[in-house]
PDB file of C-alpha atoms in Angstrom:
ATOM      1  CA  MET P 846      15.468   8.284  12.502  1.00 40.00           C
ATOM      2  CA  PRO P 847      12.443   6.011  13.299  1.00 43.00           C
ATOM      3  CA  ASP P 848      12.150   2.898  10.989  1.00 53.00           C
ATOM      4  CA  ALA P 849       8.939   4.040   9.317  1.00 59.00           C
ATOM      5  CA  ALA P 850      10.763   7.398   8.203  1.00 68.00           C
ATOM      6  CA  ALA P 851      13.857   5.651   7.158  1.00 70.00           C
ATOM      7  CA  GLU P 852      11.781   3.519   4.933  1.00 62.00           C
ATOM      8  CA  ARG P 853      10.017   6.265   3.498  1.00 68.00           C
ATOM      9  CA  ILE P 854      13.076   8.142   2.375  1.00 76.00           C
ATOM     10  CA  ARG P 855      14.625   4.643   0.868  1.00 71.00           C
ATOM     11  CA  GLN P 856      11.392   4.385  -1.173  1.00 65.00           C
ATOM     12  CA  GLU P 857      11.512   8.160  -2.256  1.00 74.00           C
ATOM     13  CA  ALA P 858      15.152   7.894  -3.275  1.00 76.00           C
ATOM     14  CA  ALA P 859      14.837   4.684  -5.144  1.00 69.00           C
ATOM     15  CA  LEU P 860      12.026   6.366  -7.256  1.00 69.00           C
ATOM     16  CA  TRP P 861      14.018   9.464  -7.916  1.00 77.00           C
ATOM     17  CA  ALA P 862      16.768   7.261  -9.023  1.00 74.00           C
ATOM     18  CA  VAL P 863      14.597   5.461 -11.442  1.00 68.00           C
ATOM     19  CA  THR P 864      13.012   8.574 -12.667  1.00 73.00           C
ATOM     20  CA  LEU P 865      16.520  10.133 -13.208  1.00 78.00           C
ATOM     21  CA  ALA P 866      17.709   7.359 -15.182  1.00 71.00           C
ATOM     22  CA  ASP P 867      15.430   8.347 -17.875  1.00 69.00           C
ATOM     23  CA  ASP P 868      17.549  10.092 -20.716  1.00 70.00           C
ATOM     24  CA  ALA P 869      14.116  12.098 -21.348  1.00 73.00           C
ATOM     25  CA  VAL P 870      13.439  13.586 -17.821  1.00 77.00           C
ATOM     26  CA  ASP P 871      12.845  17.081 -18.054  1.00 81.00           C
ATOM     27  CA  ASP P 872      14.246  20.319 -16.354  1.00 84.00           C
ATOM     28  CA  ALA P 873      11.071  20.665 -14.242  1.00 80.00           C
ATOM     29  CA  THR P 874      11.581  17.076 -12.507  1.00 81.00           C
ATOM     30  CA  ARG P 875      15.262  17.697 -12.071  1.00 85.00           C
ATOM     31  CA  ALA P 876      14.535  20.932 -10.097  1.00 85.00           C
ATOM     32  CA  ALA P 877      11.681  19.134  -8.094  1.00 83.00           C
ATOM     33  CA  CYS P 878      14.526  16.365  -7.290  1.00 87.00           C
ATOM     34  CA  ASP P 879      16.740  19.057  -6.060  1.00 88.00           C
ATOM     35  CA  ALA P 880      14.330  20.730  -4.090  1.00 86.00           C
ATOM     36  CA  TRP P 881      13.832  17.217  -2.333  1.00 85.00           C
ATOM     37  CA  CYS P 882      17.304  16.537  -1.781  1.00 90.00           C
ATOM     38  CA  ALA P 883      17.600  20.274  -0.120  1.00 89.00           C
ATOM     39  CA  LEU P 884      14.528  19.215   2.450  1.00 86.00           C
ATOM     40  CA  ASP P 885      17.478  16.896   4.259  1.00 86.00           C
ATOM     41  CA  GLU P 886      20.892  15.938   3.942  1.00 86.00           C
ATOM     42  CA  ARG P 887      20.046  12.492   4.078  1.00 87.00           C
ATOM     43  CA  HIS P 888      17.820  12.643   1.033  1.00 88.00           C
ATOM     44  CA  ALA P 889      20.815  13.603  -1.269  1.00 89.00           C
ATOM     45  CA  ARG P 890      22.938  10.830   0.376  1.00 87.00           C
ATOM     46  CA  LEU P 891      20.302   8.051   0.093  1.00 83.00           C
ATOM     47  CA  LEU P 892      19.633   9.193  -3.897  1.00 85.00           C
ATOM     48  CA  ALA P 893      23.540   9.067  -4.425  1.00 85.00           C
ATOM     49  CA  GLU P 894      23.544   5.635  -3.062  1.00 78.00           C
ATOM     50  CA  MET P 895      20.595   4.450  -4.894  1.00 73.00           C
ATOM     51  CA  ARG P 896      21.739   5.567  -8.210  1.00 75.00           C
ATOM     52  CA  ARG P 897      24.849   3.561  -7.686  1.00 70.00           C
ATOM     53  CA  MET P 898      23.138   0.733  -6.920  1.00 62.00           C
ATOM     54  CA  TRP P 899      20.878   1.235 -10.113  1.00 59.00           C
ATOM     55  CA  GLU P 900      24.103   1.489 -12.326  1.00 58.00           C
ATOM     56  CA  SER P 901      25.187  -1.767 -10.788  1.00 49.00           C
ATOM     57  CA  VAL P 902      22.292  -3.645 -11.292  1.00 45.00           C
ATOM     58  CA  THR P 903      21.025  -2.386 -14.626  1.00 45.00           C
ATOM     59  CA  PRO P 904      24.444  -1.873 -16.516  1.00 42.00           C
ATOM     60  CA  ASP P 905      23.113  -2.889 -19.840  1.00 43.00           C
ATOM     61  CA  THR P 906      19.439  -1.896 -19.272  1.00 39.00           C
ATOM     62  CA  PRO P 907      18.109   0.855 -21.461  1.00 39.00           C
ATOM     63  CA  ALA P 908      16.759   3.769 -19.110  1.00 36.00           C
ATOM     64  CA  PRO P 909      13.145   2.967 -17.986  1.00 35.00           C
ATOM     65  CA  GLN P 910      10.464   5.140 -19.939  1.00 36.00           C
ATOM     66  CA  PRO P 911       7.664   6.663 -17.502  1.00 34.00           C
ATOM     67  CA  ALA P 912       4.260   5.577 -18.314  1.00 34.00           C
ATOM     68  CA  ARG P 913       1.127   7.293 -17.581  1.00 34.00           C
ATOM     69  CA  ARG P 914      -0.238   4.468 -14.775  1.00 37.00           C
ATOM     70  CA  GLY P 915       3.433   3.726 -13.729  1.00 43.00           C
ATOM     71  CA  LEU P 916       7.007   2.317 -14.226  1.00 46.00           C
ATOM     72  CA  SER P 917       7.895  -0.369 -16.814  1.00 46.00           C
ATOM     73  CA  ARG P 918       8.066  -3.983 -15.476  1.00 46.00           C
ATOM     74  CA  GLN P 919      11.884  -3.428 -15.820  1.00 46.00           C
ATOM     75  CA  ALA P 920      12.045  -0.291 -14.028  1.00 50.00           C
ATOM     76  CA  LEU P 921       9.625  -1.670 -11.312  1.00 47.00           C
ATOM     77  CA  GLY P 922      12.120  -4.508 -11.006  1.00 48.00           C
ATOM     78  CA  ALA P 923      15.159  -2.631 -10.327  1.00 48.00           C
ATOM     79  CA  LEU P 924      13.086  -0.073  -8.021  1.00 51.00           C
ATOM     80  CA  ALA P 925      12.370  -3.073  -6.103  1.00 47.00           C
ATOM     81  CA  LEU P 926      15.559  -3.925  -5.918  1.00 46.00           C
ATOM     82  CA  LEU P 927      17.345  -0.882  -4.792  1.00 50.00           C
ATOM     83  CA  PRO P 928      15.705  -0.367  -1.168  1.00 48.00           C
ATOM     84  CA  CYS P 929      16.608  -3.924  -0.202  1.00 44.00           C
ATOM     85  CA  LEU P 930      20.105  -3.428  -1.398  1.00 44.00           C
ATOM     86  CA  LEU P 931      20.792  -0.375   0.815  1.00 46.00           C
ATOM     87  CA  VAL P 932      19.776  -2.525   3.866  1.00 42.00           C
ATOM     88  CA  ALA P 933      22.351  -4.800   4.634  1.00 31.00           C
ATOM     89  CA  GLY P 934      20.863  -8.113   5.500  1.00 32.00           C
ATOM     90  CA  ALA P 935      17.534  -7.112   4.400  1.00 38.00           C
ATOM     91  CA  ALA P 936      15.172  -9.831   2.815  1.00 37.00           C
ATOM     92  CA  MET P 937      14.987  -9.678  -0.820  1.00 38.00           C
ATOM     93  CA  PRO P 938      11.189  -9.265  -1.967  1.00 54.00           C
ATOM     94  CA  TRP P 939      11.298 -12.464  -4.339  1.00 55.00           C
ATOM     95  CA  GLN P 940       7.897 -13.595  -2.735  1.00 63.00           C
ATOM     96  CA  ALA P 941       6.181 -10.462  -3.673  1.00 69.00           C
ATOM     97  CA  TRP P 942       7.719 -10.503  -7.323  1.00 71.00           C
ATOM     98  CA  LEU P 943       6.703 -14.152  -7.788  1.00 83.00           C
ATOM     99  CA  ALA P 944       3.505 -14.239  -6.182  1.00 90.00           C
ATOM    100  CA  ASP P 945       0.686 -16.058  -7.858  1.00 94.00           C
ATOM    101  CA  GLU P 946      -1.582 -12.617  -8.487  1.00 95.00           C
ATOM    102  CA  ARG P 947      -0.412  -9.182  -8.270  1.00 93.00           C
ATOM    103  CA  SER P 948      -1.778  -5.601  -8.442  1.00 92.00           C
ATOM    104  CA  GLY P 949       0.377  -2.491  -9.962  1.00 88.00           C
ATOM    105  CA  VAL P 950       0.238   0.818  -7.878  1.00 86.00           C
ATOM    106  CA  GLY P 951      -3.112   2.467  -8.419  1.00 87.00           C
ATOM    107  CA  GLU P 952      -4.648  -0.736  -9.868  1.00 91.00           C
ATOM    108  CA  ILE P 953      -7.697  -2.602  -8.163  1.00 94.00           C
ATOM    109  CA  ARG P 954      -7.612  -6.297  -9.559  1.00 95.00           C
ATOM    110  CA  HIS P 955     -10.691  -8.344  -9.539  1.00 97.00           C
ATOM    111  CA  LEU P 956     -10.543 -12.065  -9.644  1.00 97.00           C
ATOM    112  CA  THR P 957     -12.546 -15.072  -9.357  1.00 98.00           C
ATOM    113  CA  LEU P 958     -10.998 -18.398  -7.785  1.00 97.00           C
ATOM    114  CA  GLU P 959     -11.485 -21.987  -8.622  1.00 96.00           C
ATOM    115  CA  ASP P 960     -14.072 -22.417  -5.785  1.00 96.00           C
ATOM    116  CA  GLY P 961     -16.150 -19.627  -7.111  1.00 97.00           C
ATOM    117  CA  SER P 962     -14.838 -17.391  -4.110  1.00 97.00           C
ATOM    118  CA  ARG P 963     -14.298 -13.692  -5.293  1.00 97.00           C
ATOM    119  CA  ILE P 964     -11.190 -11.630  -4.314  1.00 97.00           C
ATOM    120  CA  ALA P 965     -10.075  -7.967  -5.105  1.00 98.00           C
ATOM    121  CA  LEU P 966      -6.717  -6.864  -4.757  1.00 97.00           C
ATOM    122  CA  ASN P 967      -5.853  -3.330  -3.594  1.00 96.00           C
ATOM    123  CA  SER P 968      -3.261  -1.216  -5.022  1.00 93.00           C
ATOM    124  CA  ASP P 969       0.115  -2.752  -5.138  1.00 91.00           C
ATOM    125  CA  SER P 970      -0.752  -6.265  -3.471  1.00 94.00           C
ATOM    126  CA  ALA P 971       0.088  -9.653  -4.171  1.00 95.00           C
ATOM    127  CA  ILE P 972      -1.307 -13.249  -3.115  1.00 96.00           C
ATOM    128  CA  ASP P 973      -0.426 -16.771  -3.340  1.00 96.00           C
ATOM    129  CA  ILE P 974      -3.155 -19.411  -3.729  1.00 97.00           C
ATOM    130  CA  ASP P 975      -3.126 -22.798  -2.589  1.00 96.00           C
ATOM    131  CA  PHE P 976      -6.304 -25.040  -2.263  1.00 96.00           C
ATOM    132  CA  SER P 977      -4.554 -28.407  -2.422  1.00 95.00           C
ATOM    133  CA  GLY P 978      -4.661 -28.909   1.616  1.00 94.00           C
ATOM    134  CA  SER P 979      -7.200 -29.195   4.021  1.00 96.00           C
ATOM    135  CA  VAL P 980      -7.961 -25.354   3.950  1.00 96.00           C
ATOM    136  CA  ARG P 981      -8.500 -23.205   1.141  1.00 97.00           C
ATOM    137  CA  ARG P 982      -5.382 -20.831   1.755  1.00 97.00           C
ATOM    138  CA  VAL P 983      -4.921 -17.144   0.073  1.00 98.00           C
ATOM    139  CA  GLN P 984      -1.330 -16.143   1.329  1.00 97.00           C
ATOM    140  CA  LEU P 985      -1.145 -12.294   1.821  1.00 97.00           C
ATOM    141  CA  VAL P 986       2.074 -11.258   0.590  1.00 94.00           C
ATOM    142  CA  ARG P 987       1.774  -7.711   0.276  1.00 93.00           C
ATOM    143  CA  GLY P 988      -0.811  -4.962   0.387  1.00 94.00           C
ATOM    144  CA  GLU P 989      -4.643  -5.706   1.186  1.00 97.00           C
ATOM    145  CA  VAL P 990      -7.112  -8.434  -0.113  1.00 98.00           C
ATOM    146  CA  PHE P 991     -11.139  -8.253  -0.018  1.00 98.00           C
ATOM    147  CA  VAL P 992     -12.753 -11.613  -0.018  1.00 98.00           C
ATOM    148  CA  GLU P 993     -16.236 -12.774  -1.005  1.00 97.00           C
ATOM    149  CA  VAL P 994     -16.091 -16.492   0.095  1.00 97.00           C
ATOM    150  CA  ALA P 995     -17.842 -18.924  -1.853  1.00 96.00           C
ATOM    151  CA  HIS P 996     -19.500 -22.134   0.090  1.00 93.00           C
ATOM    152  CA  GLY P 997     -17.260 -25.011   0.038  1.00 92.00           C
ATOM    153  CA  ASP P 998     -16.237 -28.490   1.666  1.00 93.00           C
ATOM    154  CA  LYS P 999     -12.962 -26.964   3.198  1.00 95.00           C
ATOM    155  CA  PRO P1000     -12.613 -23.712   5.288  1.00 96.00           C
ATOM    156  CA  PHE P1001     -11.324 -20.648   3.722  1.00 97.00           C
ATOM    157  CA  ALA P1002      -8.652 -18.682   5.540  1.00 97.00           C
ATOM    158  CA  VAL P1003      -6.462 -15.736   4.440  1.00 98.00           C
ATOM    159  CA  VAL P1004      -2.830 -15.991   6.182  1.00 97.00           C
ATOM    160  CA  ASP P1005       0.262 -13.732   6.533  1.00 95.00           C
ATOM    161  CA  ARG P1006       3.547 -13.446   8.486  1.00 94.00           C
ATOM    162  CA  ASP P1007       1.146 -12.517  11.651  1.00 95.00           C
ATOM    163  CA  GLY P1008      -1.351 -15.409  11.542  1.00 95.00           C
ATOM    164  CA  SER P1009      -4.576 -16.320   9.900  1.00 95.00           C
ATOM    165  CA  ALA P1010      -8.155 -14.830   9.583  1.00 96.00           C
ATOM    166  CA  ARG P1011     -10.654 -17.771   8.703  1.00 96.00           C
ATOM    167  CA  ALA P1012     -13.917 -16.971   7.405  1.00 96.00           C
ATOM    168  CA  LEU P1013     -16.979 -17.787   9.352  1.00 91.00           C
ATOM    169  CA  GLY P1014     -19.318 -16.140   6.841  1.00 82.00           C
ATOM    170  CA  THR P1015     -18.375 -14.551   3.534  1.00 89.00           C
ATOM    171  CA  ARG P1016     -17.048 -11.055   3.246  1.00 96.00           C
ATOM    172  CA  TYR P1017     -13.929  -9.409   4.931  1.00 97.00           C
ATOM    173  CA  ALA P1018     -10.858  -7.522   4.150  1.00 97.00           C
ATOM    174  CA  VAL P1019      -7.270  -8.218   5.146  1.00 98.00           C
ATOM    175  CA  ARG P1020      -4.472  -5.468   5.018  1.00 96.00           C
ATOM    176  CA  ARG P1021      -0.904  -6.216   5.839  1.00 94.00           C
ATOM    177  CA  ASP P1022       0.582  -3.074   7.662  1.00 92.00           C
ATOM    178  CA  ALA P1023       4.263  -2.586   8.772  1.00 88.00           C
ATOM    179  CA  ASP P1024       3.675  -3.672  12.149  1.00 91.00           C
ATOM    180  CA  ASP P1025       0.604  -5.627  12.376  1.00 94.00           C
ATOM    181  CA  THR P1026      -2.313  -6.982  10.357  1.00 96.00           C
ATOM    182  CA  VAL P1027      -5.855  -5.238  10.070  1.00 96.00           C
ATOM    183  CA  VAL P1028      -9.055  -7.457   9.451  1.00 97.00           C
ATOM    184  CA  THR P1029     -12.154  -5.760   8.462  1.00 96.00           C
ATOM    185  CA  VAL P1030     -15.541  -7.698   8.300  1.00 96.00           C
ATOM    186  CA  THR P1031     -18.468  -6.692   6.474  1.00 94.00           C
ATOM    187  CA  GLU P1032     -20.654  -9.684   6.641  1.00 94.00           C
ATOM    188  CA  SER P1033     -20.823 -12.573   9.182  1.00 94.00           C
ATOM    189  CA  ARG P1034     -17.586 -13.403  11.222  1.00 95.00           C
ATOM    190  CA  VAL P1035     -14.066 -14.188  10.856  1.00 96.00           C
ATOM    191  CA  ARG P1036     -12.003 -16.001  13.360  1.00 95.00           C
ATOM    192  CA  VAL P1037      -8.349 -14.282  13.816  1.00 96.00           C
ATOM    193  CA  GLN P1038      -5.704 -16.380  15.336  1.00 94.00           C
ATOM    194  CA  PRO P1039      -2.070 -15.124  15.708  1.00 94.00           C
ATOM    195  CA  LEU P1040       0.402 -16.871  14.591  1.00 92.00           C
ATOM    196  CA  ASP P1041       2.261 -17.645  17.815  1.00 89.00           C
ATOM    197  CA  GLY P1042      -0.942 -17.738  19.947  1.00 70.00           C
ATOM    198  CA  GLY P1043      -1.581 -21.346  19.908  1.00 69.00           C
ATOM    199  CA  ASP P1044      -4.912 -23.041  19.013  1.00 66.00           C
ATOM    200  CA  ASP P1045      -6.864 -21.658  22.086  1.00 69.00           C
ATOM    201  CA  ARG P1046      -5.876 -17.907  21.487  1.00 81.00           C
ATOM    202  CA  TRP P1047      -8.214 -16.473  18.866  1.00 90.00           C
ATOM    203  CA  VAL P1048     -10.909 -13.886  18.850  1.00 93.00           C
ATOM    204  CA  ASP P1049     -14.026 -13.622  16.588  1.00 94.00           C
ATOM    205  CA  VAL P1050     -14.823 -10.546  14.769  1.00 95.00           C
ATOM    206  CA  GLN P1051     -18.274  -9.854  13.671  1.00 94.00           C
ATOM    207  CA  ALA P1052     -19.759  -7.935  10.821  1.00 94.00           C
ATOM    208  CA  GLY P1053     -18.872  -4.100  11.014  1.00 93.00           C
ATOM    209  CA  GLN P1054     -15.948  -4.583  13.277  1.00 95.00           C
ATOM    210  CA  GLN P1055     -12.401  -4.216  12.996  1.00 96.00           C
ATOM    211  CA  VAL P1056      -9.177  -5.894  14.735  1.00 96.00           C
ATOM    212  CA  ARG P1057      -5.355  -5.405  14.731  1.00 95.00           C
ATOM    213  CA  PHE P1058      -3.089  -8.144  15.477  1.00 95.00           C
ATOM    214  CA  ASN P1059       0.538  -9.284  15.071  1.00 94.00           C
ATOM    215  CA  ARG P1060       1.988 -12.914  15.377  1.00 93.00           C
ATOM    216  CA  SER P1061       2.152 -12.399  19.479  1.00 92.00           C
ATOM    217  CA  GLY P1062      -1.760 -11.568  19.841  1.00 92.00           C
ATOM    218  CA  VAL P1063      -4.011  -9.050  19.201  1.00 91.00           C
ATOM    219  CA  THR P1064      -2.606  -5.441  19.246  1.00 87.00           C
ATOM    220  CA  THR P1065      -5.949  -3.294  19.700  1.00 83.00           C
ATOM    221  CA  ASP P1066      -9.429  -4.188  20.868  1.00 83.00           C
ATOM    222  CA  THR P1067     -12.079  -4.996  18.359  1.00 88.00           C
ATOM    223  CA  VAL P1068     -13.772  -1.698  17.239  1.00 91.00           C
ATOM    224  CA  PRO P1069     -16.589  -0.407  14.796  1.00 91.00           C
ATOM    225  CA  ALA P1070     -15.124  -0.279  11.298  1.00 90.00           C
ATOM    226  CA  ALA P1071     -14.589   3.104   9.746  1.00 81.00           C
ATOM    227  CA  PRO P1072     -17.890   4.147   7.574  1.00 71.00           C
ATOM    228  CA  GLY P1073     -16.690   3.165   3.888  1.00 70.00           C
ATOM    229  CA  GLY P1074     -13.815   1.447   5.115  1.00 70.00           C
ATOM    230  CA  VAL P1075     -13.865  -1.345   2.607  1.00 90.00           C
ATOM    231  CA  ALA P1076     -15.170   1.026  -0.291  1.00 91.00           C
ATOM    232  CA  TRP P1077     -11.852   0.606  -2.149  1.00 94.00           C
ATOM    233  CA  PRO P1078     -12.924  -2.484  -4.351  1.00 94.00           C
ATOM    234  CA  GLN P1079     -15.632  -0.402  -5.782  1.00 91.00           C
ATOM    235  CA  GLY P1080     -13.024   2.321  -6.713  1.00 90.00           C
ATOM    236  CA  ARG P1081     -13.439   4.821  -4.161  1.00 90.00           C
ATOM    237  CA  LEU P1082     -12.519   6.095  -0.709  1.00 91.00           C
ATOM    238  CA  VAL P1083     -14.917   7.077   2.007  1.00 90.00           C
ATOM    239  CA  PHE P1084     -13.749   9.509   4.751  1.00 89.00           C
ATOM    240  CA  ASP P1085     -15.853  10.689   7.824  1.00 87.00           C
ATOM    241  CA  ASP P1086     -14.209  13.674   9.564  1.00 89.00           C
ATOM    242  CA  ALA P1087     -10.919  11.959   8.688  1.00 91.00           C
ATOM    243  CA  PRO P1088      -7.665  14.188   9.213  1.00 93.00           C
ATOM    244  CA  VAL P1089      -6.579  15.542   5.766  1.00 94.00           C
ATOM    245  CA  ALA P1090      -2.859  13.777   6.251  1.00 93.00           C
ATOM    246  CA  GLU P1091      -4.387  10.536   6.411  1.00 91.00           C
ATOM    247  CA  VAL P1092      -6.826  10.956   3.222  1.00 94.00           C
ATOM    248  CA  LEU P1093      -3.655  12.091   1.416  1.00 94.00           C
ATOM    249  CA  ARG P1094      -1.621   9.034   2.854  1.00 92.00           C
ATOM    250  CA  GLN P1095      -4.513   6.792   1.409  1.00 91.00           C
ATOM    251  CA  LEU P1096      -4.571   8.585  -1.919  1.00 93.00           C
ATOM    252  CA  GLY P1097      -0.749   8.116  -2.134  1.00 92.00           C
ATOM    253  CA  GLN P1098      -0.979   4.452  -1.923  1.00 91.00           C
ATOM    254  CA  HIS P1099      -2.926   4.830  -5.123  1.00 91.00           C
ATOM    255  CA  ARG P1100      -0.759   7.082  -7.099  1.00 88.00           C
ATOM    256  CA  PRO P1101       2.440   6.285  -8.983  1.00 82.00           C
ATOM    257  CA  GLY P1102       5.100   8.686  -7.960  1.00 83.00           C
ATOM    258  CA  LEU P1103       5.292  10.812  -4.562  1.00 88.00           C
ATOM    259  CA  LEU P1104       2.511  12.665  -2.911  1.00 92.00           C
ATOM    260  CA  LEU P1105       4.026  14.617  -0.156  1.00 90.00           C
ATOM    261  CA  ALA P1106       2.055  16.208   2.450  1.00 90.00           C
ATOM    262  CA  ASP P1107       2.952  19.159   4.746  1.00 86.00           C
ATOM    263  CA  ASP P1108       1.559  17.309   7.723  1.00 83.00           C
ATOM    264  CA  GLU P1109       2.203  20.180  10.364  1.00 85.00           C
ATOM    265  CA  ALA P1110       0.256  22.741   8.066  1.00 85.00           C
ATOM    266  CA  LEU P1111      -2.473  20.166   7.386  1.00 91.00           C
ATOM    267  CA  ASP P1112      -2.966  19.474  11.228  1.00 88.00           C
ATOM    268  CA  THR P1113      -6.093  21.052  11.463  1.00 90.00           C
ATOM    269  CA  LEU P1114      -7.991  20.163   8.827  1.00 93.00           C
ATOM    270  CA  ARG P1115     -10.374  17.260   8.194  1.00 93.00           C
ATOM    271  CA  PHE P1116     -12.294  16.006   5.432  1.00 91.00           C
ATOM    272  CA  THR P1117     -15.810  14.057   4.827  1.00 89.00           C
ATOM    273  CA  GLY P1118     -16.487  12.832   1.484  1.00 88.00           C
ATOM    274  CA  VAL P1119     -16.163  10.243  -1.200  1.00 88.00           C
ATOM    275  CA  LEU P1120     -12.889  10.442  -3.716  1.00 90.00           C
ATOM    276  CA  PRO P1121     -12.307   8.375  -6.821  1.00 89.00           C
ATOM    277  CA  ILE P1122      -8.998   5.850  -6.177  1.00 89.00           C
ATOM    278  CA  GLN P1123      -8.174   5.468 -10.165  1.00 82.00           C
ATOM    279  CA  GLN P1124      -8.385   9.325 -10.947  1.00 84.00           C
ATOM    280  CA  SER P1125      -5.974  10.512  -8.289  1.00 86.00           C
ATOM    281  CA  ASP P1126      -5.676  13.981  -9.950  1.00 86.00           C
ATOM    282  CA  ALA P1127      -9.447  14.486  -9.814  1.00 87.00           C
ATOM    283  CA  ALA P1128      -9.507  13.294  -6.318  1.00 90.00           C
ATOM    284  CA  LEU P1129      -6.871  16.072  -5.249  1.00 91.00           C
ATOM    285  CA  ALA P1130      -9.241  18.652  -6.952  1.00 89.00           C
ATOM    286  CA  LEU P1131     -12.191  17.382  -5.441  1.00 87.00           C
ATOM    287  CA  LEU P1132     -10.133  17.825  -1.887  1.00 91.00           C
ATOM    288  CA  ALA P1133      -8.877  21.268  -2.637  1.00 89.00           C
ATOM    289  CA  SER P1134     -12.505  22.392  -3.914  1.00 85.00           C
ATOM    290  CA  ALA P1135     -13.754  21.011  -0.541  1.00 88.00           C
ATOM    291  CA  LEU P1136     -11.154  22.592   1.577  1.00 90.00           C
ATOM    292  CA  PRO P1137     -10.406  25.966   0.035  1.00 88.00           C
ATOM    293  CA  SER P1138      -7.263  26.661   2.428  1.00 92.00           C
ATOM    294  CA  LEU P1139      -5.466  23.597   0.631  1.00 92.00           C
ATOM    295  CA  ARG P1140      -2.914  24.271  -1.964  1.00 92.00           C
ATOM    296  CA  VAL P1141      -1.856  21.266  -4.525  1.00 92.00           C
ATOM    297  CA  SER P1142       1.141  22.150  -6.147  1.00 91.00           C
ATOM    298  CA  THR P1143       2.089  19.585  -9.388  1.00 87.00           C
ATOM    299  CA  LEU P1144       5.903  19.732  -9.451  1.00 83.00           C
ATOM    300  CA  SER P1145       6.094  17.013 -12.283  1.00 80.00           C
ATOM    301  CA  PRO P1146       3.903  13.972 -13.236  1.00 77.00           C
ATOM    302  CA  TRP P1147       5.718  12.307 -10.420  1.00 81.00           C
ATOM    303  CA  LEU P1148       5.776  14.745  -7.599  1.00 88.00           C
ATOM    304  CA  VAL P1149       2.840  16.488  -6.174  1.00 91.00           C
ATOM    305  CA  ARG P1150       3.059  18.472  -2.841  1.00 91.00           C
ATOM    306  CA  VAL P1151      -0.077  19.471  -0.597  1.00 93.00           C
ATOM    307  CA  THR P1152       0.062  22.185   1.857  1.00 92.00           C
ATOM    308  CA  THR P1153      -2.011  25.183   3.038  1.00 91.00           C
ATOM    309  CA  ALA P1154      -2.172  28.770   1.939  1.00 84.00           C
ATOM    310  CA  PRO P1155      -0.434  31.267   3.881  1.00 78.00           C
ATOM    311  CA  PRO P1156      -2.687  33.053   6.288  1.00 66.00           C
TER     312      PRO P1156
END
């Protein structure tokens, strides 16, 4: 099983474990979980392991209560523990939990730093801030950040596990993906330098461009940024002839619970338009309205499945 698929199943099993820990969970949610387990024998096996781990890490903790916008702090803490406990030797995500600034799932946070720079944190993101040295550093621990850099006496850089993106202007976004980092520049220039690339290995990214890199070097050539690629700080997602599976992937990052897509059935569908981030039910309704063959099934507040109508 590919690592990405394994990680997704672990996360889904962890969420089900937290959901089922609530004494008030309804029959429809239990039925949805049973349906998820029936899809693949690995689902039921991992869910059983997750539930055992939940009981071991929260023996005296009341069951978490589902909230409209996400889980309680207790539930989120235990949920973050579960996938890590499953993988032997996996690093515990203490850095993300203890980060200087964080955002929840579905939350867009806007901050003004001490130097006047403005920052937006995308859904489920975390950063550390350190202006004490010779560089104003924002450490991207998780997720995505958009910065509007104020003028100052010291350089400004967003850094993560793969390297640094130093501002040569003012406005850009940095997103940490599973295997690499994406930098999208909306104004002026940004100098991208992989961690292991040495001082002479860097690339300048111009306004309207995007690049991917990992700690060893640039992984893709610099390309034009997608239209509306950094629209999320304004609370919207912009798509231009995008595969519906990708549209749903992005919506799912801003929605508590699971948004499951039948990728094979959706393979031929594409979408052009603008969707609201923080009203994901409305976004799904708009998507279904634009694509009449789309079927959105709300199985519970925590589980939505999207597929197509039978021919």
